[in-house]
Amino acid sequence: MAVMRYKDTAYPVNELVQHVKRGTLALPDIQRPFVWQHTKVRNLLDSMYRGFPVGNLLFWETGTEAGARQIGESGRTSAPRLLIVDGQQRLTSLFAVMTGQQVLKDDFTTTRIRIAFRPSDETFAVTDAAIEKDPEYLADVSVLWSPEVSNRQVVREFLGKLERKRELDDAERDRLDEAIGRLINLTNYNFQVVELSADLDGDEVAEIFVRINSEGVTLNQADFILTLMSVFWDKGRRDLEEFCRSCLLPSRTGASPFNWFIEPKPDQLLRVVIAVALRRATLKQVYTVLRGREAETGKESPVRRDSQFAQLQAAQEHVLDLTNWHEFLDCIERAGFRSTKMISSQNALIFSYALWLIGRIDFGVPIDRLREVIARWFFMAHTTGRYSGSVETQVERDLSRLRDLSVGDSNAFAGTLSKIIDDTFTQDYFTITLPNELATSGAKSPVLLAYFAALNILDADVLLSTGKIRSRMDPAVLRKKGIERHHLFPQNYLKKVLGVTDASRINQAANMAMVDWNDNIAILDKAPDDYWSGQLAAKGIAPDILDRQVEWHALPTAWTKLSYDEFLAQRRVLMAKVIENAFDLLSTTSYRADYPPSPLPGDAERRTSAFHGIKIVDLLAAGLLAAGTTLTPSRGDDVVATVDADGNIVVDDERYDSPSGAAKAATGLGLNGWVYWVADTAQGEFTLAELRAAYAGDDPSSAS
């Protein structure tokens, strides 16, 4: 007979809300922050109102002992008894609507869920500007469950406003009152709940979740560890989330973790914390350790659990320390990488940070030496794709090399990492492996990005220019334009003369260079031998400087007379040599990564960053747009679109979930739809960009 490891029960909505308020039921972001469209919340309330089933909830007993307390909390100190595994969006929706609280969006900003109700036909809607003014609607149903106002007062005020619009007889007043009463009584709606036993481990819970979840969502081990933090150390999780949010924009009031390299997610920084605290990377094992399970009995020990979380807490203080964070990022800049556009592996950055912290905290490596070692490590790890594929296995292997070293032995730490680097970057790698890997057309290929980094390290000129590659790689420039390159064998020449039509061959990394010629159109279909001498004469670069540029840009001898395939083969070898020379320079103590500071994002870019994640449905919910609003082009195109209640833009009866998608459908061009569409609102005509700016807190007239 199968052992029952769960139980079925039922909870009315008001009891669920109270459990969340008291903290006995944890409502962590086990999948991700609240991502439901407000229309889904509307549909949920509508289904409940009509008595339809809305799906089971899946809870998991935490197994916490009576009186278990959270780490570092002065307010809510008790650990929750239950976690919600499936149904977070539904429960978050109900909790937010019935308490009027804001919810966290996936860009770490907050918003209110405002749902309206029309008692006359018992219809729910997402509140917009038109509904706000319509006396037929209760514009925000949250007021019905507010402790600050009585239900009778809400009903009286609603009926009073409606009577100023039209006459009501007693029968209709009763019907409206009854409809609102039914809505108020949604607090008694029963949710069927499956409660999983605390004896189940994370893998079993994840398997059950996948089998019963209808939306194709999966859980990973980081989700479960973040969930454990919500139970036993919620402040730690909140601190991770706040740090990640603060990475998005520079602070106007003081130091912040903002940087040009990465906008980390909480689970990424969690991996750093775990590596520093526990020297682990395999999160399945970490989960068991953090629960404090005894190896012999399998039972959870509160003492052991608290000890492990205390280690986590101590490590996280180092991970989130701004001095540590920015000292580490200096290593990445030393390695020639200047922005996220140059980084193809965030794993390489994240786990390099873990090694930096271990070297600094446990082995006391001096900053200058640590900067050199970690710069070389990151260059190697990123170039070779060390942390792609079986990431946890590789990190475990790297961490294991440090376990037998004596704490405080800085030479042993630096020597261990240097040996791994030397064993990876062998002479065969630079002369055989690397040239072969440079046979790529991928713009984000790690080896191509290593070549760009090498040019930064060498302080190379732009080809046929007195300007520097470093200037072209300025993060503020890359943020807007990306990495600009030109074909040495022009595209039209390859297609029309040589018959090379395959884009992957035309756009080979070895056929691209950062050059300074503004008359690119004049050479579009010329052979290199036909245009090169003219470019040399026009630029007038001194011979000794030209020789250095030819070396930096890996141009073979008499390259303009080579066949295309021979040119590519020879240039790959020379590009690999440039990478090797730059990497060797990283080992010299005299080398300094002397980059001028990049300007921080200005007001326009602040608005652009602040707009991340804003959707049309948010403008509807805020009353800046109304369903049915007409959109016309900001230029002279003959097309009209409308906004529907779900936040889609309708063009020729087709719905598009983004302004740019609708603009492309209307014009066939890749236009910025936020600027393209003009909305005819009650307050006047505004581009969607201006309304988005207003939503973000700016004056609409200043949006761009």
Short mmCIF file of C-alpha atoms in Angstrom, two decimals, residues 255-691:
data_model
loop_
_atom_site.label_atom_id
_atom_site.label_comp_id
_atom_site.label_asym_id
_atom_site.label_seq_id
_atom_site.Cartn_x
_atom_site.Cartn_y
_atom_site.Cartn_z
CA ALA A 255 27.48 54.58 -3.43
CA SER A 256 25.59 51.78 -5.16
CA PRO A 257 26.36 48.42 -6.80
CA PHE A 258 25.53 49.86 -10.25
CA ASN A 259 28.07 48.74 -12.83
CA TRP A 260 28.49 48.28 -16.58
CA PHE A 261 29.09 44.51 -16.51
CA ILE A 262 26.12 42.67 -15.03
CA GLU A 263 22.62 43.15 -13.66
CA PRO A 264 22.73 40.13 -11.36
CA LYS A 265 19.75 38.05 -10.32
CA PRO A 266 19.30 36.92 -6.69
CA ASP A 267 19.97 33.28 -7.58
CA GLN A 268 23.30 34.25 -9.17
CA LEU A 269 24.51 36.07 -6.07
CA LEU A 270 23.15 33.22 -3.97
CA ARG A 271 25.61 30.92 -5.74
CA VAL A 272 28.44 33.25 -4.77
CA VAL A 273 27.29 33.29 -1.15
CA ILE A 274 27.14 29.50 -1.06
CA ALA A 275 30.57 29.09 -2.66
CA VAL A 276 32.13 31.48 -0.14
CA ALA A 277 30.28 30.13 2.91
CA LEU A 278 30.22 26.39 2.24
CA ARG A 279 32.70 25.82 -0.61
CA ARG A 280 29.89 24.14 -2.52
CA ALA A 281 28.41 24.53 -5.97
CA THR A 282 26.05 21.55 -6.28
CA LEU A 283 22.87 23.13 -4.97
CA LYS A 284 21.10 19.82 -4.37
CA GLN A 285 23.71 19.01 -1.73
CA VAL A 286 23.59 22.54 -0.37
CA TYR A 287 19.84 22.32 0.14
CA THR A 288 20.27 19.24 2.34
CA VAL A 289 23.07 20.90 4.29
CA LEU A 290 21.02 24.05 4.91
CA ARG A 291 18.10 22.03 6.21
CA GLY A 292 20.50 20.70 8.85
CA ARG A 293 19.80 17.03 8.21
CA GLU A 294 21.87 14.53 10.15
CA ALA A 295 23.69 12.15 7.79
CA GLU A 296 23.08 9.19 10.08
CA THR A 297 19.38 9.64 10.87
CA GLY A 298 18.15 11.90 8.07
CA LYS A 299 16.40 14.03 10.71
CA GLU A 300 16.70 17.77 10.72
CA SER A 301 18.72 19.35 13.50
CA PRO A 302 17.72 22.95 14.35
CA VAL A 303 21.17 23.53 15.83
CA ARG A 304 22.93 22.37 12.70
CA ARG A 305 20.54 24.32 10.48
CA ASP A 306 21.11 27.54 12.41
CA SER A 307 24.87 26.99 12.22
CA GLN A 308 24.76 26.64 8.43
CA PHE A 309 22.59 29.72 8.01
CA ALA A 310 24.94 31.67 10.26
CA GLN A 311 27.76 30.81 7.83
CA LEU A 312 25.57 31.96 4.97
CA GLN A 313 24.84 35.22 6.77
CA ALA A 314 28.53 35.94 7.39
CA ALA A 315 29.44 35.19 3.76
CA GLN A 316 26.62 37.31 2.35
CA GLU A 317 27.90 40.37 4.20
CA HIS A 318 31.13 40.03 2.21
CA VAL A 319 29.32 39.32 -1.07
CA LEU A 320 27.14 42.44 -0.81
CA ASP A 321 29.92 44.68 0.48
CA LEU A 322 30.26 47.49 -2.07
CA THR A 323 34.03 47.78 -1.64
CA ASN A 324 34.49 44.09 -2.40
CA TRP A 325 32.07 44.27 -5.33
CA HIS A 326 33.77 47.18 -7.06
CA GLU A 327 37.31 45.95 -6.30
CA PHE A 328 36.37 42.72 -8.05
CA LEU A 329 34.87 44.53 -11.03
CA ASP A 330 38.20 46.35 -11.40
CA CYS A 331 39.67 42.91 -12.15
CA ILE A 332 37.25 42.47 -15.05
CA GLU A 333 38.24 45.86 -16.46
CA ARG A 334 41.91 44.97 -16.04
CA ALA A 335 41.22 41.88 -18.14
CA GLY A 336 40.14 44.16 -21.01
CA PHE A 337 36.38 43.75 -20.62
CA ARG A 338 34.50 47.01 -20.32
CA SER A 339 30.77 46.25 -20.39
CA THR A 340 28.11 43.60 -20.55
CA LYS A 341 28.24 43.78 -24.38
CA MET A 342 31.69 42.17 -24.13
CA ILE A 343 30.66 39.36 -21.79
CA SER A 344 29.08 36.18 -23.12
CA SER A 345 29.27 34.17 -19.87
CA GLN A 346 27.81 35.62 -16.71
CA ASN A 347 28.77 32.37 -14.98
CA ALA A 348 32.44 33.20 -15.58
CA LEU A 349 31.93 36.58 -13.91
CA ILE A 350 29.87 35.26 -11.00
CA PHE A 351 32.22 32.41 -10.08
CA SER A 352 35.28 34.60 -10.56
CA TYR A 353 33.73 36.86 -7.92
CA ALA A 354 33.41 33.89 -5.59
CA LEU A 355 37.12 33.10 -6.06
CA TRP A 356 38.04 36.76 -5.51
CA LEU A 357 36.18 36.76 -2.19
CA ILE A 358 37.71 33.46 -1.08
CA GLY A 359 41.16 34.76 -1.95
CA ARG A 360 40.60 38.00 -0.11
CA ILE A 361 38.72 36.74 2.96
CA ASP A 362 40.21 33.33 3.65
CA PHE A 363 43.69 33.63 2.16
CA GLY A 364 44.40 37.32 2.67
CA VAL A 365 45.75 37.90 -0.83
CA PRO A 366 46.83 41.55 -1.20
CA ILE A 367 44.52 43.58 -3.45
CA ASP A 368 47.11 44.29 -6.16
CA ARG A 369 48.12 40.66 -6.49
CA LEU A 370 44.53 39.45 -6.30
CA ARG A 371 43.57 41.88 -9.07
CA GLU A 372 46.24 40.38 -11.35
CA VAL A 373 45.38 36.75 -10.55
CA ILE A 374 41.61 37.15 -10.92
CA ALA A 375 41.97 39.21 -14.10
CA ARG A 376 43.96 36.36 -15.66
CA TRP A 377 41.50 33.80 -14.28
CA PHE A 378 38.47 35.57 -15.72
CA PHE A 379 40.18 36.04 -19.09
CA MET A 380 40.93 32.31 -19.19
CA ALA A 381 37.54 31.14 -17.89
CA HIS A 382 35.57 33.42 -20.21
CA THR A 383 37.64 32.68 -23.31
CA THR A 384 37.52 28.90 -22.90
CA GLY A 385 33.89 28.65 -21.80
CA ARG A 386 35.00 27.06 -18.53
CA TYR A 387 31.63 27.57 -16.87
CA SER A 388 29.36 26.41 -19.67
CA GLY A 389 27.90 22.90 -19.81
CA SER A 390 28.22 21.11 -16.46
CA VAL A 391 28.70 24.31 -14.49
CA GLU A 392 28.26 22.92 -10.98
CA THR A 393 30.68 20.06 -11.64
CA GLN A 394 33.38 22.43 -12.89
CA VAL A 395 32.95 24.85 -9.99
CA GLU A 396 33.07 21.98 -7.49
CA ARG A 397 36.30 20.83 -9.13
CA ASP A 398 37.82 24.31 -8.89
CA LEU A 399 36.76 24.77 -5.27
CA SER A 400 38.14 21.35 -4.33
CA ARG A 401 41.62 22.51 -5.38
CA LEU A 402 41.49 25.07 -2.56
CA ARG A 403 40.24 22.85 0.27
CA ASP A 404 43.60 21.50 1.38
CA LEU A 405 45.35 24.87 1.36
CA SER A 406 46.22 26.51 4.66
CA VAL A 407 43.99 29.44 5.57
CA GLY A 408 45.90 32.68 5.16
CA ASP A 409 48.44 31.25 2.70
CA SER A 410 48.11 33.82 -0.08
CA ASN A 411 50.95 32.32 -2.10
CA ALA A 412 49.27 28.92 -2.16
CA PHE A 413 45.97 30.41 -3.34
CA ALA A 414 47.56 32.49 -6.11
CA GLY A 415 49.81 29.60 -7.12
CA THR A 416 46.90 27.16 -7.36
CA LEU A 417 44.88 29.42 -9.63
CA SER A 418 47.94 30.26 -11.73
CA LYS A 419 48.68 26.57 -12.28
CA ILE A 420 45.13 25.93 -13.50
CA ILE A 421 45.46 28.91 -15.86
CA ASP A 422 48.81 27.71 -17.21
CA ASP A 423 47.51 24.15 -17.64
CA THR A 424 44.61 25.53 -19.69
CA PHE A 425 46.38 28.23 -21.69
CA THR A 426 49.13 26.02 -23.10
CA GLN A 427 51.19 26.83 -26.18
CA ASP A 428 49.11 24.31 -28.14
CA TYR A 429 45.99 26.20 -27.11
CA PHE A 430 47.25 29.47 -28.56
CA THR A 431 48.74 27.99 -31.74
CA ILE A 432 46.20 25.28 -32.59
CA THR A 433 42.98 25.37 -30.56
CA LEU A 434 42.40 29.12 -30.47
CA PRO A 435 42.87 29.75 -34.23
CA ASN A 436 40.39 26.94 -34.91
CA GLU A 437 37.86 28.42 -32.48
CA LEU A 438 38.21 31.80 -34.19
CA ALA A 439 36.58 30.23 -37.25
CA THR A 440 33.28 31.70 -36.12
CA SER A 441 30.79 34.32 -37.25
CA GLY A 442 29.15 34.69 -33.84
CA ALA A 443 29.24 38.28 -32.60
CA LYS A 444 29.20 37.04 -28.97
CA SER A 445 31.74 34.27 -29.47
CA PRO A 446 33.96 34.10 -26.34
CA VAL A 447 37.15 33.95 -28.44
CA LEU A 448 36.15 36.99 -30.51
CA LEU A 449 35.36 38.91 -27.32
CA ALA A 450 38.77 37.83 -26.00
CA TYR A 451 40.33 39.44 -29.08
CA PHE A 452 38.47 42.69 -28.39
CA ALA A 453 39.61 42.54 -24.76
CA ALA A 454 43.17 41.97 -25.98
CA LEU A 455 42.99 45.14 -28.07
CA ASN A 456 41.89 47.03 -24.96
CA ILE A 457 44.75 45.57 -22.91
CA LEU A 458 47.27 46.53 -25.60
CA ASP A 459 45.74 50.03 -25.88
CA ALA A 460 45.45 49.46 -29.62
CA ASP A 461 44.47 52.08 -32.17
CA VAL A 462 41.46 51.79 -34.39
CA LEU A 463 42.78 50.63 -37.75
CA LEU A 464 43.88 53.61 -39.90
CA SER A 465 43.04 56.04 -37.09
CA THR A 466 44.60 57.91 -34.20
CA GLY A 467 41.58 56.96 -32.09
CA LYS A 468 41.72 54.16 -29.55
CA ILE A 469 39.82 50.88 -29.40
CA ARG A 470 39.29 51.66 -25.72
CA SER A 471 37.19 54.66 -26.71
CA ARG A 472 35.10 52.53 -29.05
CA MET A 473 34.62 50.07 -26.18
CA ASP A 474 33.48 52.70 -23.69
CA PRO A 475 30.44 51.23 -21.91
CA ALA A 476 28.35 54.33 -22.57
CA VAL A 477 29.10 53.97 -26.30
CA LEU A 478 28.48 50.22 -26.38
CA ARG A 479 25.23 50.68 -24.48
CA LYS A 480 23.83 52.63 -27.44
CA LYS A 481 25.62 51.23 -30.49
CA GLY A 482 27.15 47.86 -29.70
CA ILE A 483 30.53 46.85 -31.15
CA GLU A 484 30.91 48.32 -34.63
CA ARG A 485 33.06 46.46 -37.18
CA HIS A 486 33.58 46.51 -40.94
CA HIS A 487 34.36 43.80 -43.49
CA LEU A 488 37.93 43.71 -44.78
CA PHE A 489 36.75 41.69 -47.79
CA PRO A 490 33.60 43.72 -48.61
CA GLN A 491 30.28 41.89 -48.65
CA ASN A 492 29.32 42.84 -52.21
CA TYR A 493 32.74 41.86 -53.51
CA LEU A 494 32.44 38.45 -51.86
CA LYS A 495 28.93 37.94 -53.23
CA LYS A 496 29.24 39.38 -56.73
CA VAL A 497 32.84 38.56 -57.62
CA LEU A 498 33.88 35.59 -55.50
CA GLY A 499 30.44 33.99 -55.32
CA VAL A 500 30.50 33.71 -51.52
CA THR A 501 26.87 34.04 -50.44
CA ASP A 502 26.83 32.17 -47.13
CA ALA A 503 26.42 34.81 -44.40
CA SER A 504 28.42 32.73 -41.91
CA ARG A 505 31.42 32.82 -44.29
CA ILE A 506 31.02 36.49 -45.15
CA ASN A 507 30.78 37.51 -41.49
CA GLN A 508 33.70 35.43 -40.24
CA ALA A 509 35.39 36.99 -37.22
CA ALA A 510 38.63 37.03 -39.21
CA ASN A 511 36.99 39.17 -41.92
CA MET A 512 35.90 41.87 -39.50
CA ALA A 513 37.94 44.72 -38.06
CA MET A 514 37.45 47.96 -36.20
CA VAL A 515 38.50 50.48 -38.81
CA ASP A 516 38.11 54.18 -39.39
CA TRP A 517 36.84 54.78 -42.87
CA ASN A 518 33.76 56.89 -43.40
CA ASP A 519 33.56 56.25 -47.12
CA ASN A 520 32.56 52.61 -46.66
CA ILE A 521 30.01 52.91 -49.50
CA ALA A 522 32.82 53.63 -51.97
CA ILE A 523 34.47 50.27 -51.32
CA LEU A 524 31.37 48.08 -51.04
CA ASP A 525 32.13 46.00 -54.14
CA LYS A 526 35.89 46.50 -54.49
CA ALA A 527 38.61 43.92 -53.93
CA PRO A 528 40.93 44.69 -51.00
CA ASP A 529 43.79 45.22 -53.42
CA ASP A 530 41.73 47.93 -55.15
CA TYR A 531 40.69 49.98 -52.12
CA TRP A 532 43.47 49.45 -49.54
CA SER A 533 46.13 51.65 -51.12
CA GLY A 534 43.60 54.46 -51.47
CA GLN A 535 42.68 54.21 -47.82
CA LEU A 536 46.34 54.27 -46.77
CA ALA A 537 46.95 57.38 -48.83
CA ALA A 538 43.83 59.11 -47.54
CA LYS A 539 44.59 58.45 -43.86
CA GLY A 540 48.28 59.31 -43.99
CA ILE A 541 49.25 57.13 -41.02
CA ALA A 542 52.98 57.27 -40.19
CA PRO A 543 54.83 54.06 -41.19
CA ASP A 544 55.89 53.07 -37.64
CA ILE A 545 52.35 53.59 -36.33
CA LEU A 546 50.90 51.69 -39.28
CA ASP A 547 53.20 48.76 -38.52
CA ARG A 548 51.85 48.58 -34.97
CA GLN A 549 48.26 48.83 -36.21
CA VAL A 550 48.85 46.03 -38.71
CA GLU A 551 50.16 43.88 -35.84
CA TRP A 552 47.29 44.72 -33.48
CA HIS A 553 44.70 44.09 -36.18
CA ALA A 554 46.37 40.85 -37.23
CA LEU A 555 46.74 41.65 -40.93
CA PRO A 556 48.84 39.05 -42.78
CA THR A 557 51.73 40.12 -44.97
CA ALA A 558 50.43 41.18 -48.41
CA TRP A 559 46.95 40.32 -47.18
CA THR A 560 45.17 42.13 -50.01
CA LYS A 561 46.63 39.67 -52.55
CA LEU A 562 45.64 36.50 -50.66
CA SER A 563 42.68 34.34 -51.56
CA TYR A 564 39.76 34.80 -49.17
CA ASP A 565 40.18 31.42 -47.46
CA GLU A 566 43.94 31.84 -47.09
CA PHE A 567 43.42 35.34 -45.69
CA LEU A 568 41.00 33.99 -43.07
CA ALA A 569 43.33 31.16 -42.07
CA GLN A 570 46.38 33.40 -41.69
CA ARG A 571 44.50 36.13 -39.85
CA ARG A 572 43.09 33.68 -37.29
CA VAL A 573 46.62 32.63 -36.37
CA LEU A 574 47.67 36.25 -35.98
CA MET A 575 44.54 37.13 -33.96
CA ALA A 576 45.36 34.26 -31.59
CA LYS A 577 48.88 35.67 -31.23
CA VAL A 578 47.46 39.10 -30.33
CA ILE A 579 45.33 37.44 -27.64
CA GLU A 580 48.36 35.58 -26.29
CA ASN A 581 50.49 38.75 -26.18
CA ALA A 582 47.78 40.66 -24.34
CA PHE A 583 47.27 37.85 -21.85
CA ASP A 584 51.00 37.77 -21.12
CA LEU A 585 50.83 41.50 -20.38
CA LEU A 586 48.25 40.81 -17.64
CA SER A 587 50.94 38.95 -15.69
CA THR A 588 53.28 41.93 -15.47
CA THR A 589 53.10 43.95 -12.27
CA SER A 590 53.69 47.19 -14.18
CA TYR A 591 50.50 46.82 -16.27
CA ARG A 592 47.65 49.18 -15.40
CA ALA A 593 44.19 49.22 -16.96
CA ASP A 594 44.06 52.98 -17.39
CA TYR A 595 40.58 53.67 -18.74
CA PRO A 596 38.94 57.08 -18.45
CA PRO A 597 35.77 56.84 -16.33
CA SER A 598 32.60 56.33 -18.33
CA PRO A 599 29.83 58.86 -17.84
CA LEU A 600 26.94 57.52 -15.83
CA PRO A 601 23.61 57.26 -17.63
CA GLY A 602 22.04 60.70 -18.01
CA ASP A 603 18.42 61.55 -17.41
CA ALA A 604 17.29 60.15 -20.76
CA GLU A 605 19.05 56.86 -20.12
CA ARG A 606 17.74 56.77 -16.55
CA ARG A 607 14.26 56.94 -17.97
CA THR A 608 15.09 54.19 -20.47
CA SER A 609 16.33 51.95 -17.66
CA ALA A 610 13.38 52.85 -15.47
CA PHE A 611 11.05 51.86 -18.32
CA HIS A 612 12.39 48.29 -18.29
CA GLY A 613 9.46 45.92 -17.84
CA ILE A 614 6.68 48.51 -18.30
CA LYS A 615 3.90 47.18 -20.52
CA ILE A 616 0.76 48.62 -22.07
CA VAL A 617 -1.33 46.80 -19.47
CA ASP A 618 0.46 48.83 -16.78
CA LEU A 619 -0.61 52.05 -18.50
CA LEU A 620 -4.19 50.74 -18.54
CA ALA A 621 -4.05 49.86 -14.85
CA ALA A 622 -2.67 53.30 -14.02
CA GLY A 623 -5.45 55.06 -15.95
CA LEU A 624 -3.04 56.59 -18.46
CA LEU A 625 -4.70 54.62 -21.26
CA ALA A 626 -8.21 53.26 -21.63
CA ALA A 627 -9.35 50.16 -23.45
CA GLY A 628 -10.45 51.19 -26.92
CA THR A 629 -7.98 54.09 -27.17
CA THR A 630 -7.14 54.91 -30.78
CA LEU A 631 -3.50 54.88 -31.83
CA THR A 632 -2.19 56.63 -34.92
CA PRO A 633 1.37 56.82 -36.31
CA SER A 634 3.64 59.71 -35.32
CA ARG A 635 4.63 59.87 -38.98
CA GLY A 636 2.41 59.89 -42.06
CA ASP A 637 1.56 56.18 -42.40
CA ASP A 638 -2.06 55.37 -43.25
CA VAL A 639 -2.86 52.98 -40.41
CA VAL A 640 -4.99 53.05 -37.26
CA ALA A 641 -4.70 50.77 -34.24
CA THR A 642 -6.55 50.37 -30.94
CA VAL A 643 -5.68 49.20 -27.46
CA ASP A 644 -7.72 46.30 -26.07
CA ALA A 645 -8.53 45.53 -22.44
CA ASP A 646 -5.72 42.98 -22.18
CA GLY A 647 -3.03 45.49 -23.09
CA ASN A 648 -2.62 44.34 -26.69
CA ILE A 649 -2.42 46.64 -29.70
CA VAL A 650 -4.87 45.62 -32.41
CA VAL A 651 -3.88 46.23 -36.04
CA ASP A 652 -6.17 44.88 -38.79
CA ASP A 653 -7.87 42.57 -36.26
CA GLU A 654 -4.52 41.06 -35.22
CA ARG A 655 -3.32 41.48 -31.64
CA TYR A 656 0.27 42.33 -30.74
CA ASP A 657 1.59 42.31 -27.18
CA SER A 658 4.21 45.02 -27.75
CA PRO A 659 4.14 48.45 -29.42
CA SER A 660 7.17 47.60 -31.57
CA GLY A 661 5.58 44.36 -32.73
CA ALA A 662 2.48 46.29 -33.78
CA ALA A 663 4.62 48.92 -35.52
CA LYS A 664 6.47 46.26 -37.47
CA ALA A 665 3.17 44.65 -38.51
CA ALA A 666 1.91 48.03 -39.71
CA THR A 667 5.05 49.14 -41.56
CA GLY A 668 7.26 46.10 -42.08
CA LEU A 669 10.08 48.04 -40.38
CA GLY A 670 11.83 47.49 -37.08
CA LEU A 671 10.66 50.74 -35.50
CA ASN A 672 10.48 51.74 -31.84
CA GLY A 673 6.76 51.30 -31.29
CA TRP A 674 6.73 53.39 -28.12
CA VAL A 675 7.75 56.41 -30.18
CA TYR A 676 5.80 55.41 -33.31
CA TRP A 677 2.29 55.20 -31.79
CA VAL A 678 0.37 58.30 -30.66
CA ALA A 679 -2.55 57.75 -28.27
CA ASP A 680 -5.66 59.91 -28.40
CA THR A 681 -6.42 60.24 -24.68
CA ALA A 682 -8.90 62.36 -22.77
CA GLN A 683 -5.99 64.63 -21.74
CA GLY A 684 -4.73 65.07 -25.30
CA GLU A 685 -2.46 63.26 -27.75
CA PHE A 686 0.68 61.62 -26.36
CA THR A 687 3.11 59.09 -27.75
CA LEU A 688 3.20 55.82 -25.86
CA ALA A 689 6.75 56.79 -24.84
CA GLU A 690 5.38 59.92 -23.15
CA LEU A 691 2.73 57.92 -21.30
#
